[in-house]
Amino acid sequence: MFKELFRKQRKYATIPSEQAKKEIPEGIMQKCPSCGTILIAKELEKNLKVCKSCGYHFPMSAPERIGSIVDVGRFFEYDAELLSEDPLSFPDYTKKLKQDQEKTKLNEAVVTGEGTIGGYPAVIGVMDSRFRMGSMGSVVGEKIARAAERATTKRYPFILFCASGGARMQEGVLSLMQMAKTSAALEKMNREKVLFVSVLTNPTTGGVSASFASLGDINIAEPGALIGFAGRRVIEQTVRQKLPDDFQTAEFLLKHGQLDMVVSRLELRDTLIKILEFHA
Amino acid sequence: MTNGYLPFEKPLIELRDKIVELKKFTEEKAIDLSEEIATLEKKAEKLEKEIYGNLTTWQKVQIARHTSRPTTLFYIRSIFTDFMEMHGDRLYGDDPAIIGGIAKLDGRPVTVIGHERGTDTKDKIARNFGLPHPEGYRKALRLMQQANKFGRPIITFIDTQGAYPGIEAEERGQSEAIARNLREMAGFSVPIICVVTGEGGSGGALGIGVGNRLLMLEHAYYSVISPEGAAAILWRDASKAQQAAEALKITSADLKSLGVIDEIVPEPKGGAHRNPDQQAAYIKKAIVKHLNSLLKLTPEELVEDRYQKYARIGRYLEPASKGSR
Ligand SMILES: [Zn+2]
């Protein structure tokens, strides 16, 4: 077992997908929004988009995340063909979907599938905050519920990387009901004693935070990730007092008992492999 | 507005006042105005049909938010007998924004839970206007687990603007409290019936709202975001809430056609507050009907029935699948 683990680990390299590579042309510099250090994009990418000088975690696209976690060439996508409709005929929704599809080369805000991590099979879901802020509409809810159902049937652990502003306003109450749909699928998983690991990345808020993201057997967050139910501005307007600086950060949630651990992205894959090994 | 009438009801109220005046005049002066009165009464009847038969989404929102609209405690006392309120989440405190306990429905023990926004100003403040903290959801969970243990059906009443957005609420895990309820409610093997009686405010409403049957009062609304919140995001202008309300499709008729709710419970003319007792009777009738059909299911079937209800909700396109499953 350990031998295999190490062998797989050696194979571990960041192989972002083609489209992710194209987004940051070579040689371009990027400024860290946290410490201001100018970083070379290519090096930043190699460091899993973590600032070398302060540890700030830049947002990661779904293809980048899969490249950083899943064994090379071992990812088989589920339900990629599912497309959103515009059930409410909501102003500009169709147009915005199209824009985000072109921008991200993704059909929707979550990519689901199965693969191996350090040789351990798992069902994996990754939300992409570039697509409608990672918000959950019918397609996101359906893909996550189906992924959970497959994990339950196959008895594979389900690892879900959350990055979402919450339920998608443009699909109205149908979005809200996806919270119930995904949570019900996780209830089945829970009943069947199949492992669910929720990885909360920046941001995980609103209806996503108040459904599947909080329901992991193990809840892990990336450092500095914004995690919370209500928006900061709404809270400020309601309570009319200054909020603590670290309010709704991963560290704040850890302190208040809402998380199992905060793990740097540089150690995340190893941490997940360890957890998978425990549950194999 | 002081007498509880909403702006759009004004023409009708004026007409009714006139009829009363004429009747008084008839009595006092002994002049027969019965013809005029009859004409006006007919006119009033027509106007009433026009106004209440064609309520806009925003007018319904105003009715749903009406200060005199009956609250959960009224419905519990009217529909059930022997209500015993239970308190506390056993972890932190007792949140008066959510009430719950055991009661009897036509003699059958049930567990009842609901948001309680309060009736007078003092009560409203004490109950935080029905905006729950995590301990409210955790109290609800405790009572539902109890119901599940003893095989009691669960009836919930939904009426909240949303879960409270506050510092302590976040510290104590508002998200986790709601999320856990969604998951646990999906797994209970007793019948669960949820009734949206007033405002269905997003996750704060859903936190006690996962059931086999979801019923909704005619003028209640249920939305992923408040109309004001949506307007602020869409047009950076909260005053455009009326437009946002229309766009969000939040009325009982909208939710019925979207396949989210199972039945619309009618309201007395002008809204529940015009005849609370009649409203309670309508709700009771609907609850009893659905409960009777759910009681025919086995515990396993109840869980599966609920699972399928939510599995069906959502609209998406699935081009001929390449068999990824
Ligand atoms: Zn930095």
Coordinates of C-alpha atoms and ligand atoms in Angstrom, one line a residue:
Chain A
M1 CA 0.0 0.0 0.0
F2 CA 2.6 2.5 1.0
K3 CA 4.8 1.7 -1.9
E4 CA 2.0 2.3 -4.3
L5 CA 1.3 5.5 -2.6
F6 CA 4.8 6.8 -3.0
R7 CA 5.0 5.6 -6.6
K8 CA 1.8 7.5 -7.4
Q9 CA 3.0 10.5 -5.6
R10 CA 6.1 10.7 -7.7
K11 CA 4.0 10.8 -10.7
Y12 CA 2.3 13.8 -9.2
A13 CA 2.7 16.8 -11.4
T14 CA 0.5 19.7 -12.3
I15 CA -0.8 19.1 -15.7
P16 CA -3.4 21.7 -16.3
S17 CA -5.7 21.2 -19.3
E18 CA -5.0 22.9 -22.6
Q19 CA -7.6 25.7 -22.0
A20 CA -6.2 26.5 -18.6
K21 CA -2.8 26.9 -20.2
K22 CA -4.1 29.3 -22.8
E23 CA -5.6 31.6 -20.2
I24 CA -2.2 32.7 -18.9
P25 CA 0.1 33.3 -21.8
E26 CA 3.7 32.5 -21.0
G27 CA 5.9 35.1 -19.5
I28 CA 3.1 37.3 -18.2
M29 CA 3.5 38.5 -14.7
Q30 CA 0.7 38.5 -12.0
K31 CA 0.4 40.6 -9.0
C32 CA -0.5 38.9 -5.7
P33 CA -3.7 40.7 -4.5
S34 CA -2.7 39.9 -0.9
C35 CA 1.0 40.9 -0.6
G36 CA 1.6 42.8 -3.8
T37 CA 4.5 40.6 -4.9
I38 CA 4.9 40.4 -8.7
L39 CA 4.8 36.7 -9.6
I40 CA 5.7 35.0 -12.8
A41 CA 2.6 33.4 -14.1
K42 CA 4.3 30.2 -15.2
E43 CA 5.9 29.7 -11.8
L44 CA 2.7 30.6 -10.0
E45 CA 1.0 27.9 -12.0
K46 CA 3.7 25.4 -11.1
N47 CA 3.1 26.3 -7.4
L48 CA -0.6 25.4 -7.8
K49 CA -1.4 29.1 -7.9
V50 CA -0.2 29.8 -4.4
C51 CA 1.8 33.0 -3.8
K52 CA 5.3 32.0 -3.0
S53 CA 5.8 34.9 -0.6
C54 CA 2.6 35.1 1.4
G55 CA 0.7 31.8 0.6
Y56 CA -2.3 33.6 -0.9
H57 CA -4.4 31.0 -2.8
F58 CA -5.4 32.3 -6.2
P59 CA -8.7 31.0 -7.6
M60 CA -8.3 27.7 -9.6
S61 CA -10.4 26.7 -12.5
A62 CA -12.0 23.2 -12.5
P63 CA -9.5 21.8 -15.1
E64 CA -6.6 23.2 -13.1
R65 CA -8.0 21.7 -9.9
I66 CA -8.5 18.3 -11.5
G67 CA -4.9 18.5 -12.9
S68 CA -3.6 19.2 -9.4
I69 CA -5.5 16.4 -7.6
V70 CA -6.3 13.5 -9.9
D71 CA -3.7 11.0 -11.2
V72 CA -2.5 12.0 -14.6
G73 CA -4.8 10.8 -17.3
R74 CA -7.1 9.2 -14.8
F75 CA -10.3 11.3 -14.9
F76 CA -13.5 10.2 -16.7
E77 CA -16.1 13.0 -16.8
Y78 CA -19.8 12.4 -16.0
D79 CA -22.7 14.3 -17.5
A80 CA -20.6 16.9 -19.4
E81 CA -23.5 17.3 -21.9
L82 CA -26.0 18.6 -19.3
L83 CA -27.1 22.1 -20.3
S84 CA -28.9 24.8 -18.4
E85 CA -32.3 26.0 -19.6
D86 CA -33.9 29.4 -18.9
P87 CA -37.0 28.1 -17.0
L88 CA -38.1 31.6 -15.8
S89 CA -37.2 33.5 -19.0
F90 CA -35.0 35.6 -16.7
P91 CA -33.6 38.8 -18.1
D92 CA -30.2 38.2 -19.9
Y93 CA -29.8 34.7 -18.4
T94 CA -29.3 32.9 -21.7
K95 CA -26.8 35.5 -22.9
K96 CA -24.8 35.3 -19.7
L97 CA -24.7 31.5 -19.9
K98 CA -23.4 31.7 -23.4
Q99 CA -20.7 34.2 -22.3
D100 CA -19.5 32.0 -19.5
Q101 CA -19.5 28.9 -21.7
E102 CA -17.3 30.7 -24.1
K103 CA -15.1 32.2 -21.4
T104 CA -14.6 28.9 -19.5
K105 CA -15.0 26.3 -22.3
L106 CA -17.2 24.5 -19.8
N107 CA -20.9 23.8 -20.1
E108 CA -21.7 24.6 -16.5
A109 CA -20.3 25.6 -13.2
V110 CA -19.3 22.1 -12.0
V111 CA -17.3 19.3 -13.5
T112 CA -18.0 15.8 -12.1
G113 CA -16.5 12.5 -12.8
E114 CA -14.5 9.7 -11.4
G115 CA -10.8 9.1 -11.3
T116 CA -8.0 8.0 -9.1
I117 CA -6.1 10.0 -6.5
G118 CA -2.8 8.4 -5.5
G119 CA -4.2 5.2 -7.0
Y120 CA -7.4 5.3 -4.9
P121 CA -10.6 5.5 -6.9
A122 CA -13.0 8.3 -6.1
V123 CA -15.9 10.3 -7.5
I124 CA -14.8 13.9 -7.8
G125 CA -16.7 17.1 -8.3
V126 CA -15.1 20.5 -8.9
M127 CA -17.0 23.8 -9.0
D128 CA -15.7 26.6 -11.1
S129 CA -16.2 30.1 -9.8
R130 CA -15.6 31.6 -13.2
F131 CA -18.9 30.3 -14.4
R132 CA -21.8 32.4 -13.0
M133 CA -19.7 32.7 -9.8
G134 CA -20.0 28.9 -9.4
S135 CA -23.7 29.4 -8.6
M136 CA -26.0 26.4 -8.3
G137 CA -28.8 26.1 -10.8
S138 CA -30.6 22.9 -12.0
V139 CA -27.6 21.5 -13.8
V140 CA -25.2 22.0 -11.0
G141 CA -27.6 20.4 -8.5
E142 CA -28.4 17.6 -10.8
K143 CA -24.7 16.8 -11.6
I144 CA -23.7 16.9 -8.0
A145 CA -26.7 14.7 -7.0
R146 CA -25.9 12.2 -9.7
A147 CA -22.2 12.1 -8.7
A148 CA -23.3 11.4 -5.2
E149 CA -25.6 8.6 -6.4
R150 CA -22.8 7.0 -8.4
A151 CA -20.4 7.2 -5.5
T152 CA -23.1 5.5 -3.4
T153 CA -23.6 2.8 -5.9
K154 CA -20.0 2.2 -6.6
R155 CA -19.0 2.7 -3.0
Y156 CA -16.3 5.2 -4.0
P157 CA -15.6 8.1 -1.7
F158 CA -16.9 11.4 -3.0
I159 CA -14.6 14.4 -2.9
L160 CA -16.3 17.7 -3.8
F161 CA -14.4 21.0 -4.3
C162 CA -16.8 23.8 -3.6
A163 CA -16.4 27.3 -5.0
S164 CA -19.7 29.1 -5.3
G165 CA -21.5 32.2 -4.5
G166 CA -24.6 30.2 -3.6
A167 CA -27.9 29.4 -5.4
R168 CA -28.4 30.8 -8.9
M169 CA -30.9 33.6 -8.8
Q170 CA -31.7 33.3 -12.5
E171 CA -33.4 29.9 -11.9
G172 CA -35.3 31.1 -8.9
V173 CA -36.8 28.6 -6.6
L174 CA -35.6 25.8 -8.8
S175 CA -32.1 26.7 -7.7
L176 CA -33.1 26.8 -4.0
M177 CA -34.6 23.3 -4.4
Q178 CA -31.2 22.0 -5.6
M179 CA -30.0 22.4 -2.0
A180 CA -32.6 19.8 -1.0
K181 CA -31.9 17.6 -3.9
T182 CA -28.1 17.4 -3.3
S183 CA -28.6 17.1 0.4
A184 CA -31.0 14.2 -0.1
A185 CA -28.4 12.4 -2.3
L186 CA -25.9 12.9 0.5
E187 CA -28.3 11.5 3.0
K188 CA -28.4 8.3 1.0
M189 CA -24.6 8.2 0.9
N190 CA -24.5 8.8 4.6
R191 CA -27.0 6.0 5.2
E192 CA -24.9 3.7 3.0
K193 CA -21.8 4.7 4.9
V194 CA -19.9 6.0 2.0
L195 CA -17.3 8.7 2.6
F196 CA -18.0 12.3 1.6
V197 CA -15.2 14.9 1.8
S198 CA -16.1 18.5 1.2
V199 CA -13.3 20.8 0.3
L200 CA -14.4 24.4 0.8
T201 CA -12.4 26.8 -1.4
N202 CA -12.8 30.5 -2.0
P203 CA -15.7 31.4 -2.0
T204 CA -18.2 29.0 -0.5
T205 CA -21.2 30.9 0.5
G206 CA -25.0 31.1 0.6
G207 CA -27.1 28.2 -0.5
V208 CA -24.0 26.0 -1.3
S209 CA -22.5 26.6 2.1
A210 CA -26.0 25.9 3.6
S211 CA -26.2 22.5 1.8
F212 CA -23.7 20.0 0.5
A213 CA -20.6 22.0 1.3
S214 CA -21.2 21.7 5.0
L215 CA -22.2 18.1 5.0
G216 CA -18.8 16.4 4.6
D217 CA -17.8 13.5 6.9
I218 CA -14.7 15.6 6.7
N219 CA -14.8 19.3 6.0
I220 CA -11.5 20.8 4.7
A221 CA -11.0 24.4 3.7
E222 CA -8.2 26.2 1.9
P223 CA -6.4 28.9 3.8
G224 CA -8.1 32.3 3.6
A225 CA -11.2 31.0 1.8
L226 CA -14.4 33.0 2.3
I227 CA -17.0 30.7 3.8
G228 CA -20.4 31.8 5.2
F229 CA -24.1 31.8 4.9
A230 CA -25.0 35.5 4.6
G231 CA -23.1 38.1 2.6
R232 CA -20.8 40.5 4.5
R233 CA -22.7 43.6 3.4
V234 CA -26.1 42.2 4.4
I235 CA -24.7 41.3 7.9
E236 CA -23.2 44.8 8.3
Q237 CA -26.4 46.4 7.3
T238 CA -28.4 44.2 9.7
V239 CA -26.2 44.3 12.8
R240 CA -24.7 47.8 12.3
Q241 CA -21.4 47.0 13.8
K242 CA -17.9 46.4 12.5
L243 CA -17.2 42.8 11.6
P244 CA -14.0 41.1 12.7
D245 CA -11.2 41.2 10.1
D246 CA -11.1 37.4 9.8
F247 CA -14.9 37.2 9.7
Q248 CA -16.1 34.2 7.5
T249 CA -12.6 33.1 6.6
A250 CA -11.6 29.5 6.8
E251 CA -9.5 30.3 9.9
F252 CA -12.5 31.9 11.5
L253 CA -14.6 28.8 10.8
L254 CA -11.9 26.5 12.1
K255 CA -11.8 28.6 15.3
H256 CA -15.6 28.3 15.7
G257 CA -15.7 24.6 15.2
Q258 CA -17.1 24.5 11.7
L259 CA -14.2 22.7 10.0
D260 CA -12.0 19.7 10.5
M261 CA -9.0 21.4 9.1
V262 CA -7.5 24.1 7.0
V263 CA -5.0 22.7 4.5
S264 CA -2.7 24.5 2.2
R265 CA -3.2 23.7 -1.5
L266 CA 0.4 22.5 -1.6
E267 CA -0.5 19.8 0.9
L268 CA -4.1 19.1 -0.2
R269 CA -3.4 16.2 -2.5
D270 CA -1.3 14.4 0.1
T271 CA -4.0 15.0 2.7
L272 CA -6.7 13.6 0.5
I273 CA -4.6 10.6 -0.3
K274 CA -4.1 10.0 3.4
I275 CA -7.8 10.2 4.1
L276 CA -8.6 7.9 1.1
E277 CA -6.1 5.4 2.5
F278 CA -7.8 5.5 5.9
H279 CA -11.1 4.7 4.2
A280 CA -9.9 2.2 1.6
Chain B
M1 CA -53.5 51.6 5.7
T2 CA -54.3 52.1 9.4
N3 CA -57.3 49.8 9.1
G4 CA -55.0 47.1 7.6
Y5 CA -56.0 47.8 4.0
L6 CA -53.4 47.7 1.3
P7 CA -53.0 50.6 -1.3
F8 CA -54.5 48.5 -4.1
E9 CA -57.6 47.8 -2.1
K10 CA -58.5 51.5 -1.8
P11 CA -61.1 51.8 -4.6
L12 CA -63.0 48.9 -3.1
I13 CA -62.8 50.2 0.4
E14 CA -64.1 53.6 -0.7
L15 CA -67.0 52.0 -2.5
R16 CA -67.9 49.9 0.5
D17 CA -67.7 53.0 2.7
K18 CA -70.2 54.7 0.4
I19 CA -72.6 51.8 0.6
V20 CA -72.5 51.9 4.4
E21 CA -73.1 55.7 4.2
L22 CA -76.1 55.2 2.0
K23 CA -77.5 52.6 4.2
K24 CA -77.2 54.8 7.2
F25 CA -78.8 57.7 5.2
T26 CA -81.7 55.4 4.3
E27 CA -82.3 54.6 7.9
E28 CA -81.9 58.1 9.2
K29 CA -83.9 60.0 6.6
A30 CA -86.3 57.3 5.7
I31 CA -85.5 57.7 2.0
D32 CA -85.5 54.6 -0.1
L33 CA -82.1 54.3 -1.7
S34 CA -82.3 50.5 -2.1
E35 CA -81.9 50.7 -5.8
E36 CA -78.8 52.8 -5.7
I37 CA -77.4 50.5 -2.9
A38 CA -78.1 47.4 -4.9
T39 CA -76.3 48.9 -7.9
L40 CA -73.3 49.9 -5.8
E41 CA -73.2 46.5 -4.2
K42 CA -73.1 44.8 -7.5
K43 CA -70.3 47.2 -8.6
A44 CA -68.4 46.4 -5.4
E45 CA -68.8 42.7 -6.0
K46 CA -67.4 43.1 -9.5
L47 CA -64.6 45.3 -8.4
E48 CA -63.7 42.8 -5.6
K49 CA -63.5 40.0 -8.2
E50 CA -61.3 42.2 -10.4
I51 CA -58.9 43.2 -7.7
Y52 CA -58.5 39.9 -5.9
G53 CA -58.8 37.8 -9.0
N54 CA -55.9 39.6 -10.7
L55 CA -53.4 40.2 -8.0
T56 CA -50.0 41.0 -9.3
T57 CA -47.0 39.3 -7.8
W58 CA -46.1 42.4 -5.8
Q59 CA -49.6 42.7 -4.4
K60 CA -49.4 39.1 -3.2
V61 CA -46.1 39.9 -1.6
Q62 CA -47.8 42.7 0.3
I63 CA -50.5 40.3 1.4
A64 CA -47.9 37.7 2.5
R65 CA -46.2 40.4 4.5
H66 CA -49.3 41.9 6.0
T67 CA -48.9 42.8 9.6
S68 CA -52.2 41.2 10.6
R69 CA -51.5 37.9 8.6
P70 CA -52.0 35.0 11.0
T71 CA -48.8 33.4 12.2
T72 CA -47.7 29.9 13.0
L73 CA -48.9 29.9 16.6
F74 CA -52.4 30.9 15.5
Y75 CA -52.5 28.1 13.0
I76 CA -51.2 25.5 15.5
R77 CA -53.8 26.5 18.0
S78 CA -56.6 26.5 15.4
I79 CA -55.7 23.3 13.6
F80 CA -54.5 21.0 16.4
T81 CA -55.4 20.3 19.9
D82 CA -53.3 19.6 23.0
F83 CA -50.3 21.5 21.8
M84 CA -47.3 21.2 24.1
E85 CA -44.5 23.5 23.2
M86 CA -41.0 22.2 23.6
H87 CA -38.0 24.4 24.0
G88 CA -34.3 24.4 23.3
D89 CA -31.7 22.8 21.1
R90 CA -29.8 21.2 24.0
L91 CA -26.6 22.8 22.6
Y92 CA -26.8 26.5 23.0
G93 CA -30.3 28.0 23.6
D94 CA -33.9 28.3 22.7
D95 CA -34.7 30.3 19.6
P96 CA -38.2 31.8 19.8
A97 CA -38.1 32.5 16.0
I98 CA -38.9 28.8 15.5
I99 CA -41.5 27.1 17.7
G100 CA -42.3 23.5 17.9
G101 CA -43.8 20.7 20.0
I102 CA -46.3 17.9 20.0
A103 CA -49.9 18.2 19.3
K104 CA -52.9 16.2 18.1
L105 CA -54.5 16.4 14.7
D106 CA -58.0 15.0 15.0
G107 CA -56.7 12.9 17.8
R108 CA -53.5 11.7 16.1
P109 CA -50.2 12.7 17.7
V110 CA -48.0 14.8 15.4
T111 CA -45.0 17.0 15.7
V112 CA -45.5 20.6 14.7
I113 CA -42.8 23.1 13.9
G114 CA -42.8 26.5 12.4
H115 CA -41.3 30.0 12.1
E116 CA -43.0 32.4 14.4
R117 CA -42.6 36.1 13.5
G118 CA -44.6 37.3 16.5
T119 CA -47.9 39.3 16.8
D120 CA -47.4 42.6 18.6
T121 CA -44.2 44.8 18.5
K122 CA -42.8 43.4 21.8
D123 CA -43.4 39.8 20.7
K124 CA -42.0 40.5 17.2
I125 CA -38.8 41.8 18.7
A126 CA -38.5 38.9 21.1
R127 CA -38.9 36.5 18.2
N128 CA -36.4 38.4 16.0
F129 CA -39.3 38.9 13.5
G130 CA -39.1 35.2 12.7
L131 CA -35.5 35.2 11.5
P132 CA -34.0 32.1 13.1
H133 CA -30.5 31.6 14.5
P134 CA -28.8 28.2 14.2
E135 CA -30.2 27.1 17.5
G136 CA -33.7 27.4 16.0
Y137 CA -32.9 25.0 13.2
R138 CA -31.2 22.7 15.7
K139 CA -34.2 22.8 18.0
A140 CA -36.4 21.9 14.9
L141 CA -34.0 19.0 14.1
R142 CA -34.2 17.7 17.7
L143 CA -38.0 17.7 17.6
M144 CA -38.0 16.1 14.2
Q145 CA -35.7 13.3 15.3
Q146 CA -38.0 12.8 18.2
A147 CA -41.0 12.5 15.9
N148 CA -39.1 10.1 13.7
K149 CA -38.2 8.0 16.8
F150 CA -41.8 7.8 17.9
G151 CA -43.4 7.5 14.5
R152 CA -45.2 10.8 14.6
P153 CA -45.9 12.7 11.3
I154 CA -44.2 16.1 11.0
I155 CA -46.0 19.2 10.0
T156 CA -44.0 22.4 9.4
F157 CA -45.2 25.9 8.8
I158 CA -42.9 28.1 6.8
D159 CA -43.0 31.9 7.3
T160 CA -39.7 33.8 7.4
Q161 CA -37.9 36.4 5.5
G162 CA -34.8 34.2 5.9
A163 CA -32.3 32.9 8.4
Y164 CA -30.9 35.7 10.5
P165 CA -27.8 37.3 8.9
G166 CA -25.7 38.1 12.0
I167 CA -22.3 37.6 13.5
E168 CA -23.3 35.1 16.1
A169 CA -25.4 33.2 13.6
E170 CA -22.3 32.7 11.4
E171 CA -20.1 31.8 14.4
R172 CA -22.5 29.1 15.5
G173 CA -22.8 27.7 12.0
Q174 CA -26.0 29.0 10.3
S175 CA -24.9 27.1 7.1
E176 CA -24.3 23.8 8.9
A177 CA -27.5 24.0 10.8
I178 CA -29.6 24.5 7.7
A179 CA -27.6 22.0 5.7
R180 CA -27.9 19.3 8.3
N181 CA -31.7 19.8 8.5
L182 CA -31.9 19.3 4.7
R183 CA -30.0 16.1 4.9
E184 CA -31.8 14.7 7.9
M185 CA -35.3 15.7 6.8
A186 CA -34.6 13.7 3.6
G187 CA -34.0 10.6 5.7
F188 CA -36.9 10.5 8.2
S189 CA -39.3 7.6 7.8
V190 CA -42.4 9.5 8.9
P191 CA -44.7 11.6 6.7
I192 CA -43.5 15.2 6.4
I193 CA -45.9 17.9 5.2
C194 CA -44.6 21.5 4.9
V195 CA -46.9 24.5 4.4
V196 CA -45.7 27.9 3.2
T197 CA -48.0 30.2 5.0
G198 CA -46.5 33.6 4.4
E199 CA -43.0 34.4 3.3
G200 CA -40.7 31.6 2.1
G201 CA -37.4 33.3 2.4
S202 CA -34.7 31.2 0.8
G203 CA -32.5 28.8 2.8
G204 CA -34.0 30.0 6.0
A205 CA -37.4 28.7 4.8
L206 CA -36.0 25.5 3.3
G207 CA -34.3 24.7 6.6
I208 CA -37.6 23.3 7.9
G209 CA -39.0 22.7 4.5
V210 CA -38.0 19.3 3.0
G211 CA -41.2 17.2 2.9
N212 CA -43.2 14.6 1.1
R213 CA -45.7 17.3 0.4
L214 CA -45.1 21.0 0.0
L215 CA -48.3 23.1 0.2
M216 CA -48.5 26.8 -0.2
L217 CA -51.1 29.4 0.6
E218 CA -52.5 31.2 -2.4
H219 CA -50.9 34.5 -1.7
A220 CA -47.7 33.3 0.0
Y221 CA -44.4 33.5 -1.8
Y222 CA -41.3 31.4 -1.9
S223 CA -38.1 32.6 -3.4
V224 CA -34.4 32.0 -3.6
I225 CA -33.7 35.6 -2.8
S226 CA -35.9 38.5 -1.5
P227 CA -37.3 40.7 -4.3
E228 CA -35.4 43.6 -2.7
G229 CA -32.1 41.6 -2.7
A230 CA -32.5 40.6 -6.3
A231 CA -33.3 44.1 -7.4
A232 CA -30.2 45.3 -5.6
I233 CA -28.1 42.8 -7.5
L234 CA -29.8 43.1 -10.9
W235 CA -30.3 46.9 -11.1
R236 CA -28.4 48.1 -8.0
D237 CA -31.8 49.5 -6.9
A238 CA -33.8 47.9 -4.2
S239 CA -36.8 50.0 -5.2
K240 CA -37.2 47.9 -8.3
A241 CA -38.3 45.0 -6.1
Q242 CA -41.6 44.8 -7.9
Q243 CA -39.9 44.0 -11.2
A244 CA -37.6 41.5 -9.5
A245 CA -40.6 39.8 -7.8
E246 CA -42.2 39.3 -11.2
A247 CA -38.9 38.0 -12.8
L248 CA -38.2 35.6 -9.9
K249 CA -41.6 33.7 -10.4
I250 CA -42.4 33.4 -6.7
T251 CA -46.1 33.0 -6.4
S252 CA -48.0 29.8 -5.5
A253 CA -49.2 29.5 -9.1
D254 CA -45.6 29.9 -10.4
L255 CA -44.3 27.2 -8.0
K256 CA -47.1 24.9 -9.0
S257 CA -46.2 25.2 -12.7
L258 CA -42.5 24.8 -11.9
G259 CA -43.4 21.5 -10.2
V260 CA -42.1 22.6 -6.8
I261 CA -45.3 22.5 -4.7
D262 CA -48.1 19.9 -4.6
E263 CA -51.1 22.0 -3.8
I264 CA -52.2 25.6 -3.5
V265 CA -54.3 26.2 -0.4
P266 CA -56.9 28.9 -1.2
E267 CA -57.2 32.1 0.9
P268 CA -60.3 34.0 1.9
K269 CA -61.0 37.0 -0.3
G270 CA -58.4 39.6 0.4
G271 CA -56.0 37.2 2.1
A272 CA -55.7 35.1 5.2
H273 CA -55.9 38.0 7.6
R274 CA -59.5 38.8 6.4
N275 CA -60.7 35.5 7.9
P276 CA -58.1 33.6 9.9
D277 CA -60.4 30.9 11.1
Q278 CA -61.5 30.1 7.6
Q279 CA -57.9 30.1 6.5
A280 CA -57.0 27.6 9.3
A281 CA -59.9 25.4 8.2
Y282 CA -58.6 25.4 4.6
I283 CA -55.1 24.5 5.7
K284 CA -56.4 21.7 8.0
K285 CA -58.4 20.2 5.2
A286 CA -55.3 20.1 2.9
I287 CA -53.1 18.7 5.6
V288 CA -55.5 16.0 6.6
K289 CA -56.0 15.0 2.9
H290 CA -52.3 14.7 2.2
L291 CA -51.5 13.0 5.5
N292 CA -54.1 10.4 4.9
S293 CA -52.6 9.5 1.6
L294 CA -49.0 9.5 3.1
L295 CA -50.1 7.2 6.0
K296 CA -50.7 4.5 3.4
L297 CA -46.9 4.4 2.6
T298 CA -44.4 2.2 4.5
P299 CA -41.5 4.0 6.2
E300 CA -39.2 3.0 3.3
E301 CA -41.7 4.2 0.7
L302 CA -42.0 7.6 2.6
V303 CA -38.2 8.1 2.3
E304 CA -38.2 7.1 -1.3
D305 CA -41.3 9.3 -2.1
R306 CA -39.5 12.3 -0.7
Y307 CA -36.3 11.5 -2.5
Q308 CA -38.1 11.3 -5.8
K309 CA -39.9 14.5 -5.2
Y310 CA -36.7 16.5 -5.0
A311 CA -34.9 14.4 -7.6
R312 CA -37.5 15.5 -10.1
I313 CA -37.2 19.3 -9.4
G314 CA -35.1 21.2 -11.9
R315 CA -35.0 22.0 -15.6
Y316 CA -32.2 21.2 -17.9
L317 CA -31.3 19.9 -21.3
E318 CA -29.8 16.5 -21.7
P319 CA -28.8 15.8 -25.3
A320 CA -28.8 12.1 -26.2
S321 CA -26.6 10.7 -23.5
K322 CA -23.4 9.0 -24.4
G323 CA -23.9 6.6 -21.6
S324 CA -21.5 8.1 -19.1
R325 CA -23.3 6.4 -16.2
Ligands
ZN1 ZN 1.3 37.1 -1.9

